[in-house]
PDB file of C-alpha atoms and ligand atoms in Angstrom:
ATOM      1  CA  MET K   1      24.375 -19.469  -1.288  1.00 60.00           C
ATOM      2  CA  ARG K   2      22.792 -16.691  -3.389  1.00 63.00           C
ATOM      3  CA  GLN K   3      21.684 -13.863  -1.135  1.00 75.00           C
ATOM      4  CA  VAL K   4      17.993 -12.931  -1.341  1.00 86.00           C
ATOM      5  CA  SER K   5      16.768  -9.713   0.223  1.00 95.00           C
ATOM      6  CA  CYS K   6      13.914 -10.294   2.678  1.00 97.00           C
ATOM      7  CA  THR K   7      11.558  -7.419   3.397  1.00 98.00           C
ATOM      8  CA  LEU K   8       8.737  -7.143   5.902  1.00 98.00           C
ATOM      9  CA  THR K   9       5.630  -4.973   5.881  1.00 98.00           C
ATOM     10  CA  ILE K  10       3.587  -4.423   9.067  1.00 98.00           C
ATOM     11  CA  ALA K  11       0.333  -2.830   7.912  1.00 98.00           C
ATOM     12  CA  GLY K  12      -3.397  -3.054   7.275  1.00 98.00           C
ATOM     13  CA  THR K  13      -5.108  -4.778   4.356  1.00 98.00           C
ATOM     14  CA  ASP K  14      -6.793  -3.531   1.194  1.00 96.00           C
ATOM     15  CA  PRO K  15      -8.996  -6.135  -0.573  1.00 96.00           C
ATOM     16  CA  SER K  16      -9.009  -3.981  -3.724  1.00 94.00           C
ATOM     17  CA  GLY K  17      -5.238  -4.537  -3.933  1.00 93.00           C
ATOM     18  CA  GLY K  18      -4.146  -0.930  -4.371  1.00 92.00           C
ATOM     19  CA  ALA K  19      -2.851  -0.089  -0.896  1.00 95.00           C
ATOM     20  CA  GLY K  20      -1.719  -1.646   2.378  1.00 97.00           C
ATOM     21  CA  ILE K  21      -0.202  -5.104   2.669  1.00 97.00           C
ATOM     22  CA  GLN K  22      -1.323  -6.067  -0.838  1.00 96.00           C
ATOM     23  CA  ALA K  23       0.391  -3.092  -2.491  1.00 96.00           C
ATOM     24  CA  ASP K  24       3.517  -3.613  -0.386  1.00 97.00           C
ATOM     25  CA  LEU K  25       3.905  -7.299  -1.276  1.00 97.00           C
ATOM     26  CA  LYS K  26       3.330  -6.598  -4.988  1.00 95.00           C
ATOM     27  CA  THR K  27       6.008  -3.898  -4.844  1.00 96.00           C
ATOM     28  CA  PHE K  28       8.504  -6.106  -2.995  1.00 97.00           C
ATOM     29  CA  GLN K  29       7.961  -8.861  -5.578  1.00 95.00           C
ATOM     30  CA  GLU K  30       8.247  -6.454  -8.504  1.00 94.00           C
ATOM     31  CA  LEU K  31      11.590  -5.261  -7.132  1.00 94.00           C
ATOM     32  CA  LYS K  32      12.823  -8.833  -6.626  1.00 95.00           C
ATOM     33  CA  SER K  33      12.729  -8.886  -2.851  1.00 96.00           C
ATOM     34  CA  TYR K  34      11.209 -11.740  -0.823  1.00 97.00           C
ATOM     35  CA  GLY K  35       8.208 -10.076   0.853  1.00 98.00           C
ATOM     36  CA  MET K  36       6.710 -11.002   4.206  1.00 98.00           C
ATOM     37  CA  SER K  37       3.792  -9.411   6.020  1.00 98.00           C
ATOM     38  CA  VAL K  38       2.280  -8.917   9.474  1.00 98.00           C
ATOM     39  CA  VAL K  39      -1.340  -7.755   9.502  1.00 98.00           C
ATOM     40  CA  THR K  40      -2.363  -5.061  12.008  1.00 98.00           C
ATOM     41  CA  SER K  41      -5.948  -4.418  10.874  1.00 98.00           C
ATOM     42  CA  VAL K  42      -8.275  -6.114   8.415  1.00 98.00           C
ATOM     43  CA  VAL K  43      -9.825  -3.278   6.438  1.00 97.00           C
ATOM     44  CA  SER K  44     -12.861  -3.502   4.185  1.00 97.00           C
ATOM     45  CA  GLN K  45     -12.151  -0.880   1.532  1.00 95.00           C
ATOM     46  CA  ASN K  46     -11.900  -0.190  -2.178  1.00 93.00           C
ATOM     47  CA  THR K  47     -11.022   2.731  -4.439  1.00 91.00           C
ATOM     48  CA  THR K  48     -14.035   4.711  -3.173  1.00 92.00           C
ATOM     49  CA  GLY K  49     -13.295   4.481   0.542  1.00 93.00           C
ATOM     50  CA  VAL K  50     -13.198   2.491   3.771  1.00 95.00           C
ATOM     51  CA  LYS K  51     -16.321   0.446   4.612  1.00 96.00           C
ATOM     52  CA  ASP K  52     -15.316  -1.307   7.845  1.00 96.00           C
ATOM     53  CA  VAL K  53     -12.237  -2.031   9.952  1.00 97.00           C
ATOM     54  CA  HIS K  54     -11.339  -4.877  12.301  1.00 98.00           C
ATOM     55  CA  HIS K  55      -8.260  -4.226  14.462  1.00 97.00           C
ATOM     56  CA  LEU K  56      -6.300  -7.306  15.514  1.00 98.00           C
ATOM     57  CA  PRO K  57      -5.456  -7.629  19.247  1.00 98.00           C
ATOM     58  CA  GLU K  58      -1.923  -6.437  20.026  1.00 98.00           C
ATOM     59  CA  ASN K  59      -0.925  -9.859  21.408  1.00 98.00           C
ATOM     60  CA  PHE K  60      -1.830 -11.417  18.048  1.00 98.00           C
ATOM     61  CA  ILE K  61       0.281  -8.807  16.271  1.00 98.00           C
ATOM     62  CA  MET K  62       3.203  -9.665  18.573  1.00 98.00           C
ATOM     63  CA  SER K  63       2.636 -13.377  17.828  1.00 98.00           C
ATOM     64  CA  GLN K  64       2.921 -12.683  14.069  1.00 98.00           C
ATOM     65  CA  LEU K  65       6.059 -10.561  14.622  1.00 98.00           C
ATOM     66  CA  LYS K  66       7.716 -13.303  16.658  1.00 98.00           C
ATOM     67  CA  ALA K  67       6.779 -15.877  14.005  1.00 98.00           C
ATOM     68  CA  ILE K  68       8.898 -13.787  11.622  1.00 98.00           C
ATOM     69  CA  SER K  69      11.864 -12.956  13.861  1.00 97.00           C
ATOM     70  CA  GLU K  70      12.160 -16.512  15.236  1.00 97.00           C
ATOM     71  CA  ASP K  71      12.469 -18.018  11.765  1.00 97.00           C
ATOM     72  CA  MET K  72      13.131 -15.539   8.945  1.00 97.00           C
ATOM     73  CA  PRO K  73      15.844 -13.015   8.082  1.00 97.00           C
ATOM     74  CA  VAL K  74      14.697  -9.386   7.741  1.00 98.00           C
ATOM     75  CA  GLN K  75      16.964  -7.048   5.772  1.00 98.00           C
ATOM     76  CA  ALA K  76      14.558  -4.095   5.911  1.00 98.00           C
ATOM     77  CA  LEU K  77      11.035  -3.440   7.132  1.00 98.00           C
ATOM     78  CA  LYS K  78       8.267  -0.860   6.844  1.00 98.00           C
ATOM     79  CA  THR K  79       5.135  -0.029   8.767  1.00 98.00           C
ATOM     80  CA  GLY K  80       1.933   1.303   7.269  1.00 98.00           C
ATOM     81  CA  MET K  81      -1.410   1.475   9.064  1.00 97.00           C
ATOM     82  CA  ILE K  82      -0.975   1.100  12.844  1.00 97.00           C
ATOM     83  CA  ALA K  83      -4.342   2.061  14.286  1.00 97.00           C
ATOM     84  CA  ASN K  84      -3.760   2.517  17.984  1.00 96.00           C
ATOM     85  CA  LYS K  85      -1.362   2.982  20.902  1.00 97.00           C
ATOM     86  CA  LYS K  86      -1.440  -0.667  21.997  1.00 97.00           C
ATOM     87  CA  MET K  87      -0.306  -1.811  18.548  1.00 97.00           C
ATOM     88  CA  MET K  88       2.405   0.879  18.417  1.00 97.00           C
ATOM     89  CA  LYS K  89       3.729  -0.229  21.811  1.00 97.00           C
ATOM     90  CA  VAL K  90       4.152  -3.922  20.930  1.00 98.00           C
ATOM     91  CA  ILE K  91       5.718  -3.098  17.555  1.00 98.00           C
ATOM     92  CA  SER K  92       8.136  -0.718  19.307  1.00 98.00           C
ATOM     93  CA  GLU K  93       9.113  -3.453  21.812  1.00 98.00           C
ATOM     94  CA  TRP K  94       9.652  -5.971  18.997  1.00 98.00           C
ATOM     95  CA  LEU K  95      11.821  -3.491  17.065  1.00 98.00           C
ATOM     96  CA  ASP K  96      14.305  -3.554  19.967  1.00 97.00           C
ATOM     97  CA  GLU K  97      15.107  -7.168  18.994  1.00 95.00           C
ATOM     98  CA  VAL K  98      15.498  -6.510  15.259  1.00 96.00           C
ATOM     99  CA  ASP K  99      18.595  -5.192  13.464  1.00 96.00           C
ATOM    100  CA  ALA K 100      17.242  -3.865  10.150  1.00 98.00           C
ATOM    101  CA  PRO K 101      16.482  -0.420   8.702  1.00 98.00           C
ATOM    102  CA  TYR K 102      12.897   0.606   9.520  1.00 98.00           C
ATOM    103  CA  VAL K 103      10.844   2.796   7.157  1.00 98.00           C
ATOM    104  CA  MET K 104       7.706   4.306   8.692  1.00 98.00           C
ATOM    105  CA  ASP K 105       4.889   5.347   6.372  1.00 98.00           C
ATOM    106  CA  PRO K 106       2.854   7.247   9.000  1.00 97.00           C
ATOM    107  CA  VAL K 107      -0.524   6.305   7.515  1.00 96.00           C
ATOM    108  CA  MET K 108      -3.342   8.385   9.004  1.00 93.00           C
ATOM    109  CA  VAL K 109      -6.093   8.621   6.381  1.00 88.00           C
ATOM    110  CA  ALA K 110      -6.974   6.724   3.223  1.00 86.00           C
ATOM    111  CA  GLN K 111      -6.942   8.495  -0.161  1.00 81.00           C
ATOM    112  CA  SER K 112     -10.705   8.835   0.325  1.00 82.00           C
ATOM    113  CA  GLY K 113     -10.150  10.794   3.549  1.00 85.00           C
ATOM    114  CA  ASP K 114     -11.368   7.997   5.821  1.00 89.00           C
ATOM    115  CA  PRO K 115      -9.313   7.786   9.057  1.00 90.00           C
ATOM    116  CA  LEU K 116      -6.978   4.804   9.515  1.00 91.00           C
ATOM    117  CA  ILE K 117      -5.643   5.676  12.991  1.00 93.00           C
ATOM    118  CA  GLU K 118      -7.347   6.624  16.265  1.00 90.00           C
ATOM    119  CA  LYS K 119      -6.966  10.421  16.308  1.00 89.00           C
ATOM    120  CA  GLU K 120      -6.078  10.517  20.009  1.00 91.00           C
ATOM    121  CA  ASP K 121      -3.296   7.957  19.407  1.00 93.00           C
ATOM    122  CA  GLN K 122      -1.543   9.818  16.570  1.00 92.00           C
ATOM    123  CA  ARG K 123       0.845  11.377  19.079  1.00 92.00           C
ATOM    124  CA  TYR K 124       2.070   7.939  20.175  1.00 95.00           C
ATOM    125  CA  LEU K 125       3.654   7.413  16.749  1.00 95.00           C
ATOM    126  CA  LYS K 126       6.113  10.085  17.863  1.00 95.00           C
ATOM    127  CA  LYS K 127       6.632   8.513  21.288  1.00 93.00           C
ATOM    128  CA  TYR K 128       6.964   4.818  20.444  1.00 93.00           C
ATOM    129  CA  LEU K 129       8.046   4.558  16.821  1.00 97.00           C
ATOM    130  CA  VAL K 130       9.557   7.660  15.168  1.00 98.00           C
ATOM    131  CA  PRO K 131      12.787   7.471  17.259  1.00 98.00           C
ATOM    132  CA  LYS K 132      13.385   3.922  15.951  1.00 98.00           C
ATOM    133  CA  THR K 133      13.083   4.785  12.277  1.00 98.00           C
ATOM    134  CA  ALA K 134      15.746   4.973   9.591  1.00 98.00           C
ATOM    135  CA  LEU K 135      13.222   7.001   7.569  1.00 98.00           C
ATOM    136  CA  VAL K 136       9.725   8.504   7.984  1.00 98.00           C
ATOM    137  CA  THR K 137       7.743   9.206   4.781  1.00 98.00           C
ATOM    138  CA  PRO K 138       4.821  11.515   5.629  1.00 98.00           C
ATOM    139  CA  ASN K 139       2.568  13.140   3.062  1.00 96.00           C
ATOM    140  CA  ILE K 140       1.525  16.759   3.634  1.00 95.00           C
ATOM    141  CA  PRO K 141      -1.397  16.139   6.055  1.00 94.00           C
ATOM    142  CA  GLU K 142       0.660  13.574   7.992  1.00 96.00           C
ATOM    143  CA  THR K 143       3.571  16.026   8.212  1.00 96.00           C
ATOM    144  CA  GLU K 144       1.221  18.656   9.650  1.00 94.00           C
ATOM    145  CA  VAL K 145       0.161  16.224  12.387  1.00 94.00           C
ATOM    146  CA  LEU K 146       3.751  15.200  13.177  1.00 96.00           C
ATOM    147  CA  VAL K 147       5.154  18.730  13.434  1.00 96.00           C
ATOM    148  CA  GLY K 148       1.959  20.537  14.483  1.00 95.00           C
ATOM    149  CA  GLY K 149       1.885  23.196  11.780  1.00 91.00           C
ATOM    150  CA  ILE K 150       0.525  24.083   8.315  1.00 95.00           C
ATOM    151  CA  ILE K 151       2.567  23.004   5.271  1.00 96.00           C
ATOM    152  CA  GLU K 152       1.848  25.218   2.244  1.00 95.00           C
ATOM    153  CA  THR K 153       5.196  25.736   0.496  1.00 95.00           C
ATOM    154  CA  GLU K 154       8.317  23.802  -0.419  1.00 96.00           C
ATOM    155  CA  ALA K 155      10.184  25.777   2.258  1.00 97.00           C
ATOM    156  CA  ASP K 156       7.616  24.522   4.817  1.00 97.00           C
ATOM    157  CA  MET K 157       8.290  20.959   3.618  1.00 98.00           C
ATOM    158  CA  ARG K 158      12.063  21.275   4.068  1.00 98.00           C
ATOM    159  CA  GLU K 159      11.685  22.867   7.509  1.00 98.00           C
ATOM    160  CA  ALA K 160       9.294  20.118   8.627  1.00 98.00           C
ATOM    161  CA  ALA K 161      11.662  17.380   7.428  1.00 98.00           C
ATOM    162  CA  GLU K 162      14.414  18.897   9.586  1.00 98.00           C
ATOM    163  CA  VAL K 163      12.080  19.083  12.635  1.00 98.00           C
ATOM    164  CA  ILE K 164      11.088  15.417  12.236  1.00 98.00           C
ATOM    165  CA  VAL K 165      14.779  14.445  12.375  1.00 98.00           C
ATOM    166  CA  LYS K 166      16.197  16.929  14.869  1.00 98.00           C
ATOM    167  CA  ASP K 167      13.241  17.218  17.284  1.00 98.00           C
ATOM    168  CA  LEU K 168      11.357  13.929  16.882  1.00 97.00           C
ATOM    169  CA  GLY K 169      14.433  11.733  16.482  1.00 98.00           C
ATOM    170  CA  ALA K 170      13.789  10.096  13.103  1.00 98.00           C
ATOM    171  CA  GLY K 171      16.873   8.819  11.264  1.00 98.00           C
ATOM    172  CA  ALA K 172      15.745  10.714   8.179  1.00 98.00           C
ATOM    173  CA  ALA K 173      12.521  12.289   6.884  1.00 98.00           C
ATOM    174  CA  LEU K 174      11.075  12.285   3.365  1.00 98.00           C
ATOM    175  CA  VAL K 175       8.252  14.848   3.158  1.00 98.00           C
ATOM    176  CA  LYS K 176       6.170  14.019   0.057  1.00 97.00           C
ATOM    177  CA  GLY K 177       4.587  16.772  -1.985  1.00 95.00           C
ATOM    178  CA  GLY K 178       1.820  14.851  -3.743  1.00 90.00           C
ATOM    179  CA  HIS K 179      -0.913  16.820  -2.008  1.00 89.00           C
ATOM    180  CA  LEU K 180       0.492  20.225  -3.022  1.00 90.00           C
ATOM    181  CA  ASN K 181       0.092  21.772  -6.466  1.00 88.00           C
ATOM    182  CA  GLY K 182       2.809  22.248  -9.037  1.00 86.00           C
ATOM    183  CA  ARG K 183       5.727  19.865  -9.490  1.00 89.00           C
ATOM    184  CA  ALA K 184       5.589  16.530  -7.618  1.00 93.00           C
ATOM    185  CA  VAL K 185       8.624  17.145  -5.432  1.00 97.00           C
ATOM    186  CA  ASP K 186       9.681  15.409  -2.233  1.00 98.00           C
ATOM    187  CA  PHE K 187      12.363  16.565   0.208  1.00 98.00           C
ATOM    188  CA  LEU K 188      14.633  14.175   2.106  1.00 98.00           C
ATOM    189  CA  TYR K 189      16.568  15.409   5.124  1.00 98.00           C
ATOM    190  CA  ASP K 190      19.093  12.810   6.314  1.00 97.00           C
ATOM    191  CA  GLY K 191      20.419  14.650   9.389  1.00 97.00           C
ATOM    192  CA  GLN K 192      23.181  16.390   7.467  1.00 97.00           C
ATOM    193  CA  ARG K 193      21.774  17.639   4.178  1.00 97.00           C
ATOM    194  CA  PHE K 194      18.677  17.951   1.988  1.00 98.00           C
ATOM    195  CA  HIS K 195      18.011  15.908  -1.141  1.00 98.00           C
ATOM    196  CA  GLU K 196      15.303  16.864  -3.618  1.00 98.00           C
ATOM    197  CA  PHE K 197      13.385  14.322  -5.708  1.00 98.00           C
ATOM    198  CA  GLU K 198      11.219  15.784  -8.442  1.00 96.00           C
ATOM    199  CA  SER K 199       9.011  14.503 -11.229  1.00 94.00           C
ATOM    200  CA  GLU K 200       6.451  16.164 -13.434  1.00 90.00           C
ATOM    201  CA  ARG K 201       2.940  16.018 -12.018  1.00 92.00           C
ATOM    202  CA  ILE K 202       1.113  13.344 -14.039  1.00 91.00           C
ATOM    203  CA  ASP K 203      -2.487  14.085 -14.867  1.00 90.00           C
ATOM    204  CA  SER K 204      -3.977  10.972 -13.266  1.00 87.00           C
ATOM    205  CA  SER K 205      -6.468  10.257 -10.515  1.00 84.00           C
ATOM    206  CA  ASN K 206      -4.983   6.790 -10.086  1.00 81.00           C
ATOM    207  CA  THR K 207      -3.013   7.539  -6.947  1.00 82.00           C
ATOM    208  CA  HIS K 208      -4.713   5.175  -4.478  1.00 83.00           C
ATOM    209  CA  GLY K 209      -1.872   3.587  -2.507  1.00 87.00           C
ATOM    210  CA  THR K 210       0.880   5.707  -4.045  1.00 92.00           C
ATOM    211  CA  GLY K 211       2.473   6.311  -0.686  1.00 95.00           C
ATOM    212  CA  CYS K 212       2.374   2.607   0.215  1.00 96.00           C
ATOM    213  CA  THR K 213       4.051   1.710  -3.084  1.00 95.00           C
ATOM    214  CA  TYR K 214       6.697   4.408  -2.610  1.00 97.00           C
ATOM    215  CA  SER K 215       7.670   3.402   0.952  1.00 98.00           C
ATOM    216  CA  ALA K 216       7.638  -0.294   0.015  1.00 98.00           C
ATOM    217  CA  ALA K 217       9.964   0.421  -2.909  1.00 97.00           C
ATOM    218  CA  ILE K 218      12.353   2.352  -0.635  1.00 98.00           C
ATOM    219  CA  THR K 219      12.285  -0.591   1.803  1.00 98.00           C
ATOM    220  CA  ALA K 220      13.088  -3.081  -0.954  1.00 98.00           C
ATOM    221  CA  TYR K 221      16.019  -1.002  -2.224  1.00 97.00           C
ATOM    222  CA  LEU K 222      17.362  -0.576   1.335  1.00 98.00           C
ATOM    223  CA  SER K 223      17.127  -4.356   1.814  1.00 98.00           C
ATOM    224  CA  GLN K 224      19.326  -4.729  -1.257  1.00 97.00           C
ATOM    225  CA  GLY K 225      22.049  -2.549   0.238  1.00 96.00           C
ATOM    226  CA  HIS K 226      21.336   0.748  -1.540  1.00 97.00           C
ATOM    227  CA  ALA K 227      22.260   3.880   0.414  1.00 98.00           C
ATOM    228  CA  LEU K 228      19.240   5.897   1.519  1.00 98.00           C
ATOM    229  CA  PRO K 229      19.384   8.755  -1.044  1.00 98.00           C
ATOM    230  CA  GLN K 230      19.882   6.216  -3.856  1.00 98.00           C
ATOM    231  CA  ALA K 231      17.036   4.035  -2.564  1.00 98.00           C
ATOM    232  CA  VAL K 232      14.704   7.055  -2.516  1.00 98.00           C
ATOM    233  CA  LYS K 233      15.834   8.145  -5.995  1.00 98.00           C
ATOM    234  CA  GLU K 234      15.093   4.730  -7.470  1.00 97.00           C
ATOM    235  CA  ALA K 235      11.799   4.405  -5.592  1.00 97.00           C
ATOM    236  CA  LYS K 236      10.711   7.831  -6.850  1.00 97.00           C
ATOM    237  CA  HIS K 237      11.313   6.678 -10.416  1.00 95.00           C
ATOM    238  CA  PHE K 238       9.409   3.467  -9.705  1.00 94.00           C
ATOM    239  CA  VAL K 239       6.338   5.200  -8.247  1.00 94.00           C
ATOM    240  CA  THR K 240       6.293   7.909 -10.925  1.00 93.00           C
ATOM    241  CA  GLU K 241       6.300   5.316 -13.705  1.00 91.00           C
ATOM    242  CA  ALA K 242       3.694   3.300 -11.815  1.00 90.00           C
ATOM    243  CA  ILE K 243       1.378   6.337 -11.816  1.00 90.00           C
ATOM    244  CA  ARG K 244       2.180   7.039 -15.475  1.00 89.00           C
ATOM    245  CA  HIS K 245       1.273   3.479 -16.499  1.00 86.00           C
ATOM    246  CA  SER K 246      -1.678   3.099 -14.149  1.00 85.00           C
ATOM    247  CA  PHE K 247      -5.064   2.235 -15.593  1.00 80.00           C
ATOM    248  CA  ASP K 248      -8.582   3.105 -14.476  1.00 83.00           C
ATOM    249  CA  LEU K 249      -9.827   0.404 -12.125  1.00 85.00           C
ATOM    250  CA  GLY K 250     -12.651   0.958  -9.659  1.00 85.00           C
ATOM    251  CA  LYS K 251     -15.093   3.835  -9.320  1.00 87.00           C
ATOM    252  CA  GLY K 252     -12.833   5.969  -7.158  1.00 85.00           C
ATOM    253  CA  SER K 253      -9.144   6.851  -7.192  1.00 83.00           C
ATOM    254  CA  GLY K 254      -7.618   3.977  -9.121  1.00 81.00           C
ATOM    255  CA  PRO K 255      -4.631   1.931  -7.930  1.00 78.00           C
ATOM    256  CA  THR K 256      -1.103   2.997  -8.708  1.00 75.00           C
ATOM    257  CA  ASN K 257      -0.307   0.015 -10.841  1.00 61.00           C
ATOM    258  CA  HIS K 258       3.360  -0.956 -10.814  1.00 55.00           C
ATOM    259  CA  PHE K 259       2.881  -4.155 -12.806  1.00 58.00           C
ATOM    260  CA  ALA K 260       2.821  -2.031 -15.986  1.00 50.00           C
ATOM    261  CA  LEU K 261       6.543  -1.497 -15.577  1.00 53.00           C
ATOM    262  CA  ARG K 262       6.836  -4.940 -17.133  1.00 55.00           C
ATOM    263  CA  GLU K 263       5.753  -4.003 -20.661  1.00 57.00           C
ATOM    264  CA  GLU K 264       4.786  -7.555 -21.560  1.00 54.00           C
ATOM    265  CA  VAL K 265       2.309  -7.647 -18.668  1.00 53.00           C
ATOM    266  CA  PHE K 266       0.897  -4.220 -19.485  1.00 51.00           C
ATOM    267  CA  ASN K 267       0.633  -4.869 -23.217  1.00 56.00           C
ATOM    268  CA  GLN K 268      -1.444  -8.018 -22.702  1.00 57.00           C
ATOM    269  CA  TRP K 269      -4.003  -5.869 -20.893  1.00 51.00           C
ATOM    270  CA  LEU K 270      -4.395  -3.409 -23.769  1.00 53.00           C
TER     271      LEU K 270
HETATM  272  N1  ATP Z 301      -0.073  13.151  -9.907  1.00 95.33           N
HETATM  273  C1  ATP Z 301       1.178  12.811  -9.550  1.00 95.33           C
HETATM  274  N2  ATP Z 301       2.169  12.795 -10.493  1.00 95.33           N
HETATM  275  C2  ATP Z 301       3.436  12.432 -10.163  1.00 95.33           C
HETATM  276  N3  ATP Z 301       3.807  12.084  -8.921  1.00 95.33           N
HETATM  277  C3  ATP Z 301       2.852  12.092  -7.959  1.00 95.33           C
HETATM  278  C4  ATP Z 301       1.507  12.451  -8.202  1.00 95.33           C
HETATM  279  N4  ATP Z 301       0.810  12.366  -7.020  1.00 95.33           N
HETATM  280  C5  ATP Z 301       1.696  11.964  -6.096  1.00 95.33           C
HETATM  281  N5  ATP Z 301       2.920  11.805  -6.632  1.00 95.33           N
HETATM  282  C6  ATP Z 301       4.139  11.342  -5.978  1.00 95.33           C
HETATM  283  O1  ATP Z 301       3.831  10.066  -5.430  1.00 95.33           O
HETATM  284  C7  ATP Z 301       4.495   9.885  -4.190  1.00 95.33           C
HETATM  285  C8  ATP Z 301       3.466   9.674  -3.067  1.00 95.33           C
HETATM  286  O2  ATP Z 301       3.059  10.944  -2.659  1.00 95.33           O
HETATM  287  P1  ATP Z 301       1.715  11.274  -1.863  1.00 95.33           P
HETATM  288  O3  ATP Z 301       1.939  12.503  -1.122  1.00 95.33           O
HETATM  289  O4  ATP Z 301       0.583  11.199  -2.771  1.00 95.33           O
HETATM  290  O5  ATP Z 301       1.630  10.016  -0.878  1.00 95.33           O
HETATM  291  P2  ATP Z 301       0.389   9.560   0.000  1.00 95.33           P
HETATM  292  O6  ATP Z 301      -0.627  10.647   0.132  1.00 95.33           O
HETATM  293  O7  ATP Z 301       0.974   9.001   1.233  1.00 95.33           O
HETATM  294  O8  ATP Z 301      -0.227   8.377  -0.884  1.00 95.33           O
HETATM  295  P3  ATP Z 301      -1.434   7.410  -0.481  1.00 95.33           P
HETATM  296  O9  ATP Z 301      -1.957   7.857   0.862  1.00 95.33           O
HETATM  297  O10 ATP Z 301      -2.426   7.576  -1.568  1.00 95.33           O
HETATM  298  O11 ATP Z 301      -0.858   6.030  -0.432  1.00 95.33           O
HETATM  299  C9  ATP Z 301       5.349  11.144  -4.001  1.00 95.33           C
HETATM  300  O12 ATP Z 301       6.620  10.952  -4.576  1.00 95.33           O
HETATM  301  C10 ATP Z 301       4.597  12.192  -4.804  1.00 95.33           C
HETATM  302  O13 ATP Z 301       5.445  13.263  -5.206  1.00 95.33           O
HETATM  303  C1  HMH Z 302      -4.555  -0.527   4.822  1.00 95.33           C
HETATM  304  C2  HMH Z 302      -4.222   0.809   4.172  1.00 95.33           C
HETATM  305  N1  HMH Z 302      -3.015   1.378   4.380  1.00 95.33           N
HETATM  306  C3  HMH Z 302      -2.710   2.564   3.811  1.00 95.33           C
HETATM  307  C4  HMH Z 302      -3.635   3.215   3.010  1.00 95.33           C
HETATM  308  C5  HMH Z 302      -3.303   4.562   2.405  1.00 95.33           C
HETATM  309  O1  HMH Z 302      -3.497   4.585   1.079  1.00 95.33           O
HETATM  310  C6  HMH Z 302      -4.906   2.576   2.814  1.00 95.33           C
HETATM  311  N2  HMH Z 302      -5.891   3.156   2.036  1.00 95.33           N
HETATM  312  N3  HMH Z 302      -5.177   1.388   3.397  1.00 95.33           N
END
């Protein structure tokens, strides 16, 4: 029987489609992986910011997780928005029953700056989830929370990636440089060596959900058997081209549109 790669996202929602579960499923589909999803929080948001949030009870999150693991194969999974300690704890317990590479996108704030995690619970990401990851993909502010320092230079990024692996127990760490100036470079530390992934910085404000798209793409490539550095390399290309081909939707920071990679889809919108 033809093998299909099945990927799972455990995250919050974005009705405007640019981030969260919606962005993850679109990315999985675009990369020809069968996408599944467990919702942690229902978020009312759009490109201008977060309006309201409804967190699901942790027992309902566990029920969704069991509905997946009792019936469906999972070749790779990612987490996005996990708002509190109780959610982190049940997801951590469930992960003990799952044999698949786990990519953590340690979502803390939306592009608009609105918080997506209880500030006092941020530290529990390190306790319950980071040690179970194959890869953590923090942006600059998230890296500063994880390692407890200021990240201003590329040397700071590399040092932080090593701390996340060696001190916090992540399988690997990809520190993303989108929030710095200059070239859009990310550093991967895999426990043995550093890998650098660079693209030119594209003059676009359409970066809402860029991190979600990037981590979902890495997850899809891992589910298809790509080694980690190769999966990151291909996902970097995917997210860079998605930003390049994005179009202005919404009044705020537009979505990183990855559909445009299919020229025929993009051209019909012109
Ligand atoms: N203007 C840009 N041009 C090219 N690449 C970019 C640009 N902005 C971000 N990137 C790249 O996009 C990826 C996501 O990085 P970023 O740090 O923005 O993630 P993020 O803040 O988690 O995203 P979000 O929270 O909006 O989902 C990284 O590879 C980064 O280098
Ligand atoms: C649900 C959700 N996850 C992640 C992000 C980060 O972009 C967002 N804005 N919303």
